[in-house]
């Protein structure tokens, strides 16, 4: 069975895509992002899916995309921030090498601007981000093989911290 070398999880804007691409490069493997898979398959942005269909429909699409990617991809895989809300998805992550990239709200504000392109943060973004993290942090931590704080670190420093935490050697 194929399985990713590393799965990255964490909140929106934490740098999963950037760090994932750097990790893949340093490990000499491919990179895949389930959000990109969803956009390519659906032919529209995640924000558009949220607005047009609602969160439950998006989460069902996301669940299928994660299941497919976990079964097919053997490199570095980045998951959407809310994918871990699904119990079946969390079960699929059991036994995987999962890195939870964490950050605090001030870092999130700097990185994302907490803008309207993030459908779950459209109204009172700081408060909503805090509430999302209160609801999700224990889920991220519960599936993580390693937790890597990203606050005040460059993508390269985060990548090295992830490699060190997982005791992985570069290709």
Coordinates of C-alpha atoms in Angstrom, one line a residue:
X1 CA 0.0 0.0 0.0
X2 CA 1.2 3.5 -0.9
X3 CA 1.4 6.0 1.9
X4 CA 2.8 9.5 2.2
X5 CA 6.3 10.0 3.7
X6 CA 4.9 13.1 5.6
X7 CA 1.4 14.5 6.1
X8 CA 1.2 18.1 7.1
X9 CA -1.8 19.4 9.1
X10 CA -2.6 22.8 10.7
X11 CA -4.7 25.9 10.5
X12 CA -5.2 28.0 7.3
X13 CA -2.2 30.2 6.6
X14 CA 0.3 28.2 8.7
X15 CA 2.5 27.5 5.7
X16 CA 1.6 23.9 4.9
X17 CA 1.9 24.5 1.1
X18 CA 5.2 26.3 1.4
X19 CA 6.8 24.0 3.9
X20 CA 5.3 20.9 2.1
X21 CA 7.0 21.9 -1.1
X22 CA 10.3 22.5 0.7
X23 CA 10.1 19.2 2.5
X24 CA 9.3 17.3 -0.7
X25 CA 12.3 19.0 -2.4
X26 CA 14.7 18.1 0.4
X27 CA 13.4 14.5 0.6
X28 CA 13.5 14.1 -3.1
X29 CA 9.8 13.2 -3.4
X30 CA 6.6 14.6 -4.9
X31 CA 4.3 17.2 -3.2
X32 CA 0.5 17.1 -3.2
X33 CA -2.1 19.4 -1.5
X34 CA -5.6 18.2 -1.1
X35 CA -7.0 21.7 -1.4
X36 CA -5.4 21.9 -4.9
X37 CA -6.9 18.5 -5.7
X38 CA -10.4 19.8 -4.8
X39 CA -10.0 23.0 -6.8
X40 CA -8.8 21.0 -9.9
X41 CA -11.6 18.5 -9.6
X42 CA -14.4 21.0 -8.9
X43 CA -13.2 23.7 -11.3
X44 CA -13.8 26.4 -8.7
X45 CA -12.2 27.8 -5.5
X46 CA -12.8 26.4 -2.1
X47 CA -14.5 29.8 -1.2
X48 CA -16.9 29.3 -4.1
X49 CA -17.8 25.8 -3.0
X50 CA -18.5 27.1 0.5
X51 CA -20.7 29.9 -0.8
X52 CA -22.5 27.9 -3.5
X53 CA -22.9 24.5 -1.7
X54 CA -22.2 25.1 2.0
X55 CA -19.7 23.7 4.5
X56 CA -21.2 20.2 4.7
X57 CA -20.9 19.6 1.0
X58 CA -17.4 20.9 1.0
X59 CA -16.4 18.7 3.9
X60 CA -17.7 15.6 2.0
X61 CA -15.7 16.6 -1.0
X62 CA -12.7 17.2 1.2
X63 CA -13.0 13.8 2.9
X64 CA -13.0 12.0 -0.4
X65 CA -10.0 14.0 -1.6
X66 CA -8.0 13.2 1.5
X67 CA -8.9 9.5 1.3
X68 CA -7.7 9.3 -2.3
X69 CA -4.5 11.3 -1.7
X70 CA -3.6 9.1 1.3
X71 CA -4.0 6.0 -0.8
X72 CA -2.2 7.3 -3.9
X73 CA 0.6 9.7 -2.8
X74 CA 3.9 8.5 -1.5
X75 CA 5.6 11.9 -1.0
X76 CA 4.7 14.9 1.1
X77 CA 1.0 15.6 1.5
X78 CA -0.6 18.8 2.8
X79 CA -4.2 18.6 4.1
X80 CA -6.8 21.4 4.3
X81 CA -7.1 23.0 7.7
X82 CA -10.5 21.5 8.6
X83 CA -9.9 18.1 7.2
X84 CA -9.1 16.7 10.6
X85 CA -12.7 17.5 11.8
X86 CA -13.8 14.2 10.2
X87 CA -13.5 11.2 12.4
X88 CA -12.9 8.8 9.5
X89 CA -10.1 11.1 8.2
X90 CA -8.5 11.1 11.6
X91 CA -8.6 7.3 11.7
X92 CA -6.9 7.1 8.2
X93 CA -4.1 9.3 9.7
X94 CA -3.4 6.8 12.4
X95 CA 0.0 5.3 11.8
X96 CA 1.0 8.0 9.3
X97 CA 3.9 10.4 9.9
X98 CA 1.8 13.6 10.7
X99 CA 3.4 17.0 11.4
X100 CA 1.1 19.6 13.0
X101 CA 2.3 23.0 12.1
X102 CA 1.1 25.4 14.8
X103 CA 1.0 29.2 15.1
X104 CA -0.7 31.7 17.4
X105 CA -3.3 34.2 16.4
X106 CA -0.9 37.2 16.0
X107 CA 1.1 35.1 13.5
X108 CA -2.1 34.1 11.7
X109 CA -3.1 37.8 11.3
X110 CA 0.3 38.6 9.9
X111 CA 0.4 35.7 7.4
X112 CA -3.2 35.6 6.2
X113 CA -4.4 39.1 7.0
X114 CA -7.4 37.0 8.1
X115 CA -9.1 38.1 4.9
X116 CA -12.5 37.4 3.3
X117 CA -11.0 34.9 1.0
X118 CA -11.1 32.6 4.0
X119 CA -14.8 31.7 4.2
X120 CA -14.7 30.6 7.8
X121 CA -13.2 33.9 8.9
X122 CA -15.5 36.4 7.0
X123 CA -16.9 38.1 10.2
X124 CA -14.7 39.1 13.2
X125 CA -11.7 37.1 11.9
X126 CA -9.6 37.2 15.1
X127 CA -12.4 35.9 17.2
X128 CA -13.3 33.2 14.7
X129 CA -9.7 32.1 14.2
X130 CA -9.4 31.7 18.0
X131 CA -12.6 29.7 18.1
X132 CA -11.6 27.5 15.2
X133 CA -8.3 26.7 17.0
X134 CA -10.0 26.0 20.3
X135 CA -12.2 23.5 18.5
X136 CA -9.4 22.0 16.4
X137 CA -6.1 22.2 18.4
X138 CA -6.8 18.9 20.3
X139 CA -7.6 17.2 17.0
X140 CA -4.4 18.3 15.4
X141 CA -2.4 17.3 18.5
X142 CA -4.2 14.0 18.7
X143 CA -3.1 12.8 15.3
X144 CA 0.4 14.4 15.2
X145 CA 3.6 12.5 15.3
X146 CA 5.3 15.8 15.8
X147 CA 4.3 19.4 16.5
X148 CA 6.4 22.1 14.9
X149 CA 5.8 25.8 15.9
X150 CA 6.0 28.1 13.0
X151 CA 5.9 31.4 14.9
X152 CA 8.8 33.7 14.0
X153 CA 10.4 31.1 11.8
X154 CA 11.2 31.1 8.1
X155 CA 9.8 28.3 6.0
X156 CA 13.3 26.9 5.8
X157 CA 13.6 26.8 9.6
X158 CA 10.2 25.1 9.9
X159 CA 11.2 22.6 7.2
X160 CA 14.4 21.7 9.1
X161 CA 12.5 21.4 12.4
X162 CA 10.0 19.0 10.8
X163 CA 12.9 16.9 9.3
X164 CA 14.6 16.9 12.7
X165 CA 11.4 16.0 14.6
X166 CA 10.7 13.1 12.3
X167 CA 14.3 12.1 12.2
X168 CA 14.2 12.1 8.4
X169 CA 17.3 12.4 6.2
X170 CA 17.4 14.5 3.1
X171 CA 17.7 12.8 -0.3

